[in-house]
Short mmCIF file of N, CA and C and ligand atoms in Angstrom, two decimals:
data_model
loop_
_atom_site.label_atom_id
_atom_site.label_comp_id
_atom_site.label_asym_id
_atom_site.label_seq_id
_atom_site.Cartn_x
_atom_site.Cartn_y
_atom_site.Cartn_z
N UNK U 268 -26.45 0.85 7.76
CA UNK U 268 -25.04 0.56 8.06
C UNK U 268 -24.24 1.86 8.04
N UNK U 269 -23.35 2.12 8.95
CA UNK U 269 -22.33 3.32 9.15
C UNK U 269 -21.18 2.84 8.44
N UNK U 270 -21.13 3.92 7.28
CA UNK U 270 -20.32 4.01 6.45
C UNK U 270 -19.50 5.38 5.72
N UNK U 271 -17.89 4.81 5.78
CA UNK U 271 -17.65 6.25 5.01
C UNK U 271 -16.44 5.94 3.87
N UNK U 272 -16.30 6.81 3.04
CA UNK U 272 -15.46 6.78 2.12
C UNK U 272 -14.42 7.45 2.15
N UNK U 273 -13.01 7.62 2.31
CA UNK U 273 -11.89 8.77 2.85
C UNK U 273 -10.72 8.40 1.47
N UNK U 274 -10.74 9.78 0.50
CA UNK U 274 -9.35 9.67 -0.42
C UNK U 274 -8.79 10.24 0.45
N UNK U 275 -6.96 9.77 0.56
CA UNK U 275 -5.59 10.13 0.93
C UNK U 275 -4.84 10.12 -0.23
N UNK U 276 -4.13 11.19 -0.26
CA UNK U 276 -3.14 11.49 -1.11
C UNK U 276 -1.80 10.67 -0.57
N UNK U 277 -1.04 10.57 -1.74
CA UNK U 277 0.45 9.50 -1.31
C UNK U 277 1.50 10.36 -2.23
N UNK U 278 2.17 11.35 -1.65
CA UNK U 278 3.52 11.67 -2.48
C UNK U 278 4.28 10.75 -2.60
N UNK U 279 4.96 10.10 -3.05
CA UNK U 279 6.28 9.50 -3.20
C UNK U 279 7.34 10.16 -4.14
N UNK U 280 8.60 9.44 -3.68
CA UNK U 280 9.65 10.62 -3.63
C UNK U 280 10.72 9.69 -4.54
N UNK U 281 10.42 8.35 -4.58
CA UNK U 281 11.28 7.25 -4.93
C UNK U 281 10.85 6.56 -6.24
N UNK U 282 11.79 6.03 -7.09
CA UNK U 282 11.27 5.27 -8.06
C UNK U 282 10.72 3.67 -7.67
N UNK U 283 11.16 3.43 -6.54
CA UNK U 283 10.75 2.22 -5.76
C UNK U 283 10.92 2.61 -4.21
N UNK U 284 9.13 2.31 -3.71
CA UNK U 284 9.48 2.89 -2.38
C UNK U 284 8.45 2.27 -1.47
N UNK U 285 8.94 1.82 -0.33
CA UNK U 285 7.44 1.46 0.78
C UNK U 285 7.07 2.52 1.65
N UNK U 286 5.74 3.12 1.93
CA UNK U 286 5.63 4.59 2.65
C UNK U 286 4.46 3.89 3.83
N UNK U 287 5.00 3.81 4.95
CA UNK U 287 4.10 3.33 6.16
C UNK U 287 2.90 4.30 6.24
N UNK U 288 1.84 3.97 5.78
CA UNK U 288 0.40 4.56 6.29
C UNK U 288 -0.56 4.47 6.63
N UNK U 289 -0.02 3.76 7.93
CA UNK U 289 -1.00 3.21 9.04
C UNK U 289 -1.57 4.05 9.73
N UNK U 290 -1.00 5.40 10.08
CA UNK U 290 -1.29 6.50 10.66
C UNK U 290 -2.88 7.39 10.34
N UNK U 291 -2.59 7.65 8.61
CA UNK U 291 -3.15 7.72 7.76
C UNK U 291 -4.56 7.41 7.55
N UNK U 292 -4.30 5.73 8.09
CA UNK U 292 -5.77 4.64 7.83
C UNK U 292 -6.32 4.95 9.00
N UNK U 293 -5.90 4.78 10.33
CA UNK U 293 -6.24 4.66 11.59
C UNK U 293 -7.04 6.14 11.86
N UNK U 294 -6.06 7.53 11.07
CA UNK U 294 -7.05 8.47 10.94
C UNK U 294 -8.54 8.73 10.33
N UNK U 295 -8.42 8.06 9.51
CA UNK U 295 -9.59 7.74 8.76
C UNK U 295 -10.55 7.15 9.47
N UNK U 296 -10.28 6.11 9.85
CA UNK U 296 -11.15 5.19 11.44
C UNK U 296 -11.62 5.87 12.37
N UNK U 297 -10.80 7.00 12.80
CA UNK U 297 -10.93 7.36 13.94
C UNK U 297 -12.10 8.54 13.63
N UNK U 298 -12.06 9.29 12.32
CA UNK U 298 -12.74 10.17 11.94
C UNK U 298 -14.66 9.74 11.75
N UNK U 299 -14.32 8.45 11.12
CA UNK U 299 -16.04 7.68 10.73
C UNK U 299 -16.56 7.71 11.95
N UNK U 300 -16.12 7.76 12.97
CA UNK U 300 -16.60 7.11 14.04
C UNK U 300 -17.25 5.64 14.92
N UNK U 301 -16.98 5.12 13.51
CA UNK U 301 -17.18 3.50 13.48
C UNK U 301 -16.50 2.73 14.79
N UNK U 302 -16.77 1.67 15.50
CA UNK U 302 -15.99 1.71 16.35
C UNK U 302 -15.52 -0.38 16.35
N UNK U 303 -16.60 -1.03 15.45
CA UNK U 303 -16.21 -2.25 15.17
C UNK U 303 -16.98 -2.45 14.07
N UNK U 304 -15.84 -3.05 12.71
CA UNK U 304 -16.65 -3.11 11.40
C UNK U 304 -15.59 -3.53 10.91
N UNK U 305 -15.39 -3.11 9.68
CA UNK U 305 -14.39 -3.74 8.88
C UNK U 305 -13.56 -2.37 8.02
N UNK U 306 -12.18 -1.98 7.68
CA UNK U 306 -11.55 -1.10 6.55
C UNK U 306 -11.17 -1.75 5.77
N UNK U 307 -11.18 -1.05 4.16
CA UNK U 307 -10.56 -1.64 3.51
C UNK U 307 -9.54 -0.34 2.30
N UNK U 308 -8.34 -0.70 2.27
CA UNK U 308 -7.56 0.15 1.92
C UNK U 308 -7.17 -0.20 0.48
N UNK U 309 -7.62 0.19 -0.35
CA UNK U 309 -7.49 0.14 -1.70
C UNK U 309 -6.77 1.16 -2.72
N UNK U 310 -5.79 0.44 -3.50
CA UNK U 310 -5.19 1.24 -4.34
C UNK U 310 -5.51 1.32 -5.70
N UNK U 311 -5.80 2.43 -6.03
CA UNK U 311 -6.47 2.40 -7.61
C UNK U 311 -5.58 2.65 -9.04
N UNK U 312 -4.32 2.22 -8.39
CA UNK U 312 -3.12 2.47 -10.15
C UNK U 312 -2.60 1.05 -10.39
N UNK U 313 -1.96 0.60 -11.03
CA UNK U 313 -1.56 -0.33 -11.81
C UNK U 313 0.21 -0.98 -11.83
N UNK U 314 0.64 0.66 -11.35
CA UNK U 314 1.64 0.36 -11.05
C UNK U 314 2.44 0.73 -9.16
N UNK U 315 1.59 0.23 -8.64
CA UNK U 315 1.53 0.82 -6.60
C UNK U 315 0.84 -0.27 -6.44
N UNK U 316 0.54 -0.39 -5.23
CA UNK U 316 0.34 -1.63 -4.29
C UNK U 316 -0.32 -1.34 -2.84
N UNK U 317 -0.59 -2.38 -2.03
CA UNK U 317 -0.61 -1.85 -0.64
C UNK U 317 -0.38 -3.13 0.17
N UNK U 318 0.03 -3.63 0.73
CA UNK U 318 0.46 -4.99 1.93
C UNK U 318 1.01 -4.09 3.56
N UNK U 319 0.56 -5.21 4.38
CA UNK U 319 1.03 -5.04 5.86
C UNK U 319 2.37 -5.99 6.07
N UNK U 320 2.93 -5.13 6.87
CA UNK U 320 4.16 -5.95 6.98
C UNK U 320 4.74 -5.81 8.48
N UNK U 321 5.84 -5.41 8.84
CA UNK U 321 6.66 -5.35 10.12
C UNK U 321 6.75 -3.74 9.81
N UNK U 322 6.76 -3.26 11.34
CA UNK U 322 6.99 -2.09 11.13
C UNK U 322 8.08 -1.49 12.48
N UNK U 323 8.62 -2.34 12.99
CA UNK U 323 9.75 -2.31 13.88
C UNK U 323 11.28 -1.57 13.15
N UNK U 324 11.36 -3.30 12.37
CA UNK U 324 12.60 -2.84 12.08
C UNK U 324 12.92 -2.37 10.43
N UNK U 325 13.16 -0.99 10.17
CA UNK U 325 13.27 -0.67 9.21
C UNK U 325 14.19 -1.25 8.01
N UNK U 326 14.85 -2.13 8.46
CA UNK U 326 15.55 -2.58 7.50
C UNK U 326 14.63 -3.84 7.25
N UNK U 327 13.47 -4.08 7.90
CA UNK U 327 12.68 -5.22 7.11
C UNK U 327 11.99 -4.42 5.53
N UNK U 328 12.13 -3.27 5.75
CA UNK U 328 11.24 -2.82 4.84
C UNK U 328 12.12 -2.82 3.25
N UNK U 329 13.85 -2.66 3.63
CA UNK U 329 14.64 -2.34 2.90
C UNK U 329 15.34 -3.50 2.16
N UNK U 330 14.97 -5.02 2.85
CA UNK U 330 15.41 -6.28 2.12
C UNK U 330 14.09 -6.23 1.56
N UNK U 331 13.02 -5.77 1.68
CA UNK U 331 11.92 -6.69 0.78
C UNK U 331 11.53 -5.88 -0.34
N UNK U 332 12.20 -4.91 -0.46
CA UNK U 332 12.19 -3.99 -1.73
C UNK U 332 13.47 -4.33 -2.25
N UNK U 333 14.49 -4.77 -2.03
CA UNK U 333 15.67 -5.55 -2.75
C UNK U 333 15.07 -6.72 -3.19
N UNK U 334 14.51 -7.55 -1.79
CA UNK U 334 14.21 -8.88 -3.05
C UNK U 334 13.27 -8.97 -3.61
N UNK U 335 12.06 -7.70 -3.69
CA UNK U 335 11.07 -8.03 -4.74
C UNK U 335 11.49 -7.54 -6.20
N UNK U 336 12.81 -6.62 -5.94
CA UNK U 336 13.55 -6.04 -7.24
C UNK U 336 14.50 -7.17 -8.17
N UNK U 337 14.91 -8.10 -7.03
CA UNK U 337 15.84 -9.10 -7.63
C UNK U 337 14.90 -10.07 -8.24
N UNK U 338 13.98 -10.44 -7.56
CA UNK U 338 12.86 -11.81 -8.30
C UNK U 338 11.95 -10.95 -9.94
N UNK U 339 12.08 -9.44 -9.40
CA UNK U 339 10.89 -9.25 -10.95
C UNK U 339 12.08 -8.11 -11.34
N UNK U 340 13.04 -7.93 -12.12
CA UNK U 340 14.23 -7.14 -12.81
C UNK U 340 13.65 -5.96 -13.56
N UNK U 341 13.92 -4.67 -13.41
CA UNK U 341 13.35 -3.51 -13.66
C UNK U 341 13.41 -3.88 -15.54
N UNK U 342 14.26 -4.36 -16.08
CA UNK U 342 15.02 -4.47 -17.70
C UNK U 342 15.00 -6.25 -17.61
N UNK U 343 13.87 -6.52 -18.15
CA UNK U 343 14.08 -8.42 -18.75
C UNK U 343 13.82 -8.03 -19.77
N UNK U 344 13.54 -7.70 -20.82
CA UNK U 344 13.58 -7.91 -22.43
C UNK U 344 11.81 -8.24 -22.43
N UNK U 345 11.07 -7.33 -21.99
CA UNK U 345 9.86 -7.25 -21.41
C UNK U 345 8.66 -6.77 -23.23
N UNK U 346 7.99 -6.73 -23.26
CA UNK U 346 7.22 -6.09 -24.80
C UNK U 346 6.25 -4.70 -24.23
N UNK U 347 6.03 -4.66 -23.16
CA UNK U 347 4.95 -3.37 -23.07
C UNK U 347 5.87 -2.54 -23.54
N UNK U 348 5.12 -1.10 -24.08
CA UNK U 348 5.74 -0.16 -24.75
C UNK U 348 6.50 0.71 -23.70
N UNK U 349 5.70 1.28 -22.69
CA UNK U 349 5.26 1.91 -21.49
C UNK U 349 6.78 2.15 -20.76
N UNK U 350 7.43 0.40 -20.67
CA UNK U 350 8.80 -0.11 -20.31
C UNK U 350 8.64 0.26 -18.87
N UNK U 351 7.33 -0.17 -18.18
CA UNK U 351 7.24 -0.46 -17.13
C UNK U 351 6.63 -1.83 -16.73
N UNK U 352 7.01 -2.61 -17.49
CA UNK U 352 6.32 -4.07 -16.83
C UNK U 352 6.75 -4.29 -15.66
N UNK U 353 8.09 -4.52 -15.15
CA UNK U 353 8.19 -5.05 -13.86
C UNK U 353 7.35 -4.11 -12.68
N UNK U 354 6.91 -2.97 -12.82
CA UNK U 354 6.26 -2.36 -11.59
C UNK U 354 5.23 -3.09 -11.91
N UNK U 355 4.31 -3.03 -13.39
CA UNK U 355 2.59 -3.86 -13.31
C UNK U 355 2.92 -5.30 -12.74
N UNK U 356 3.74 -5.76 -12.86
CA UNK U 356 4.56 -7.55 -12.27
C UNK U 356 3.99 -7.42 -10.68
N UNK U 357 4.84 -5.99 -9.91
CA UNK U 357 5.19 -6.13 -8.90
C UNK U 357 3.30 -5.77 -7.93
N UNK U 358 3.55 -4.90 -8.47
CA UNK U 358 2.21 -4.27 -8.23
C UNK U 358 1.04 -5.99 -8.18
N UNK U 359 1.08 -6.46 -9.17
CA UNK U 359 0.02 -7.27 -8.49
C UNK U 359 0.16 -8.24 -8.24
N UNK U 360 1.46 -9.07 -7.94
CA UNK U 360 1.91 -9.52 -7.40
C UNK U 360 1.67 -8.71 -5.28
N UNK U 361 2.18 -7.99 -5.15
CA UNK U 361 1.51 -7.69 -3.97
C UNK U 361 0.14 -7.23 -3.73
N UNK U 362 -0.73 -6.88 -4.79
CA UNK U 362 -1.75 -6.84 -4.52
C UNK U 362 -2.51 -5.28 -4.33
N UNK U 363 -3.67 -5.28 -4.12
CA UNK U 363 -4.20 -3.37 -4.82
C UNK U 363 -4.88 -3.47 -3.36
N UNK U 364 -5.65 -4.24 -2.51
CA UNK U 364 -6.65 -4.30 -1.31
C UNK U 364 -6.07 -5.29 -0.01
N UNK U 365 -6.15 -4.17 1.38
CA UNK U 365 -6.50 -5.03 2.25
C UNK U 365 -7.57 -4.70 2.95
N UNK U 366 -8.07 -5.52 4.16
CA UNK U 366 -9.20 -5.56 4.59
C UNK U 366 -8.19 -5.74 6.08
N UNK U 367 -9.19 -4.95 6.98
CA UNK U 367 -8.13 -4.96 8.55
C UNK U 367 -9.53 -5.25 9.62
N UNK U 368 -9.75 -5.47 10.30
CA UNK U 368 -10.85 -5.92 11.21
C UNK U 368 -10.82 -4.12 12.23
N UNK U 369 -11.90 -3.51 12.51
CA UNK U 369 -12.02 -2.19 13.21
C UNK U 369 -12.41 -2.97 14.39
N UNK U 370 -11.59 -2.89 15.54
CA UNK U 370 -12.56 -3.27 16.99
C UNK U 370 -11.83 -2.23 17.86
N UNK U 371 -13.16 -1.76 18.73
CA UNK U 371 -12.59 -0.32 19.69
C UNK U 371 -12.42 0.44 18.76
N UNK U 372 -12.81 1.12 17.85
CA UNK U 372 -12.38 2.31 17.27
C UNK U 372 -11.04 2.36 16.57
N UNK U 373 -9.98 0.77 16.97
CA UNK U 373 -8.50 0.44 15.97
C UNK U 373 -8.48 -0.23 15.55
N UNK U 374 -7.62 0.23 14.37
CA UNK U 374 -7.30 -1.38 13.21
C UNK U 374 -6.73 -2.19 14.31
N UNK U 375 -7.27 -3.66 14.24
CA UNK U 375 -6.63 -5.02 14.38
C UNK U 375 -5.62 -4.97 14.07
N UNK U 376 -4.56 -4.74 14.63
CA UNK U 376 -3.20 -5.10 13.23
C UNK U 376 -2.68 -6.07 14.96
N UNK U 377 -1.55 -7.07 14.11
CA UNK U 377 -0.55 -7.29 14.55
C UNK U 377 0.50 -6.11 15.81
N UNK U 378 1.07 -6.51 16.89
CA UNK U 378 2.18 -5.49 17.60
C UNK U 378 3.03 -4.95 16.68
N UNK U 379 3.47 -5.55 15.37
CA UNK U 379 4.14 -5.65 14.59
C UNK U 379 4.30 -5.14 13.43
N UNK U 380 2.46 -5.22 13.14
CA UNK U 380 2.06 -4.83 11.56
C UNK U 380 2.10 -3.35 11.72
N UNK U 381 2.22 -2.54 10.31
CA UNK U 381 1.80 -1.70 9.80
C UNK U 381 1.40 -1.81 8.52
N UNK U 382 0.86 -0.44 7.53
CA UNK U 382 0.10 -0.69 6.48
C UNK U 382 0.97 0.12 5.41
N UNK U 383 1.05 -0.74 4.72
CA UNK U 383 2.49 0.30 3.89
C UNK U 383 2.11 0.05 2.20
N UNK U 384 1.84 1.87 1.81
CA UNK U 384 2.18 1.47 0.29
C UNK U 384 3.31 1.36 -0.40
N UNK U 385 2.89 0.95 -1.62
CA UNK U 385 4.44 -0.10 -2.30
C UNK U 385 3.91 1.06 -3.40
N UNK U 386 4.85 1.57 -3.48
CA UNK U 386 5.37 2.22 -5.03
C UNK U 386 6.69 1.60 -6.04
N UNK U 387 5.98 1.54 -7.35
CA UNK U 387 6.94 0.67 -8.28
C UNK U 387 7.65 1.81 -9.07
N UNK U 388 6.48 2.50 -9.53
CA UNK U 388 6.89 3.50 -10.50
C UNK U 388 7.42 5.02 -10.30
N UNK U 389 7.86 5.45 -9.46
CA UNK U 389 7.65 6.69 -8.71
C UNK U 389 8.76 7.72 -9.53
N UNK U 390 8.96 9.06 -9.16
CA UNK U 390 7.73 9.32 -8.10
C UNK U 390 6.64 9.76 -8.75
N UNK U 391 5.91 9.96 -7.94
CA UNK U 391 4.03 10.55 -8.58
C UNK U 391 3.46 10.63 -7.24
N UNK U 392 2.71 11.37 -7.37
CA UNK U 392 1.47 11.76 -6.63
C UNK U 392 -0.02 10.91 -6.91
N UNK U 393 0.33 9.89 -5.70
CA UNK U 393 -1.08 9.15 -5.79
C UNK U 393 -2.15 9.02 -5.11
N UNK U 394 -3.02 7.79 -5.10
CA UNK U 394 -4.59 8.24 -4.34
C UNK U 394 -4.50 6.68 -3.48
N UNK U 395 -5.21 7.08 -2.43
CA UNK U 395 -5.47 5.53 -1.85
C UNK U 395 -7.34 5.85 -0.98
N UNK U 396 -7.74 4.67 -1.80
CA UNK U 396 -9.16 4.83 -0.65
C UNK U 396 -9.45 4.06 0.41
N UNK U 397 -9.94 4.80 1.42
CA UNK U 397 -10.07 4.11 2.55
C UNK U 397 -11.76 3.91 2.70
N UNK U 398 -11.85 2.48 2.86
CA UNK U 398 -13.84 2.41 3.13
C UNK U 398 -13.48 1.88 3.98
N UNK U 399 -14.48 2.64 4.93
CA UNK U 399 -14.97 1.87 6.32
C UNK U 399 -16.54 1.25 6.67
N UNK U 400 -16.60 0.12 6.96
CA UNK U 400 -18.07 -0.55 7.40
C UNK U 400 -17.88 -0.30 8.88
N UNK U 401 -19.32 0.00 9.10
CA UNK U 401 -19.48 -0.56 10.84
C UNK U 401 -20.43 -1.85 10.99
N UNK U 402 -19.91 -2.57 11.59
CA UNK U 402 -20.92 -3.64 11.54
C UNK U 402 -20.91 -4.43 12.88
ZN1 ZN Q 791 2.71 0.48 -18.17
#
């Protein structure tokens, strides 16, 4: 099976932030040479994320970081010491893995979709792995 493994680095700049890196993934794809298989984009911290969403209109990106802030409250009277619960809330609540279908050498996505990490805790300098199958 044709396979590869690709770390990307993720600056973030924000204490809460979505960073489109579809670009990113699709580079990665394009590099394996795989041309139909499967990616899967995985985040390895506790407090970050990764989901596909709309990537048109930027203000979709900017209500859904308001209302994932309004449903999980940075300050509820929380017990971790850390006094970051609502990012570990948010974080897996959206989730650490997706999986995108490779056909022709491109992610499957939606006209619509892109691949965007979710930062809770920022900023920091983080990691995201990209595995690719060919199959
Ligand atoms: Zn913590």
């Amino acid at each position: 099976m044709n396979q590869t493994l690709t770390e990307i680095s993720v600056r973030t700049s924000s204490h809460t932030e979505m960073i489109d890196i579809t670009r990113k993934v699709q580079e990665a794809v394009s590099r394996s040479g795989v041309k139909d298989g499967i990616c899967v984009v995985f985040v390895p911290h506790t407090t970050a994320a990764v989901t596909i969403n709309e990537n048109a209109d930027p203000d979709v990106q900017t209500d859904f970081m308001k209302e994932i802030n309004k449903i999980v409250p940075w300050e509820d009277g929380y017990r971790h010491m850390e006094g970051n619960s609502a990012a570990h809330l948010k974080a897996s609540m959206m989730g650490f893995s997706e999986t995108i279908i490779i056909s022709n050498g491109a992610l499957l996505l939606g006209t619509w979709q892109g691949v965007y990490f979710l930062e809770y805790d920022g900023a920091r300098n983080r990691r995201v792995y990209i595995k690719i199958l060919g199959c």
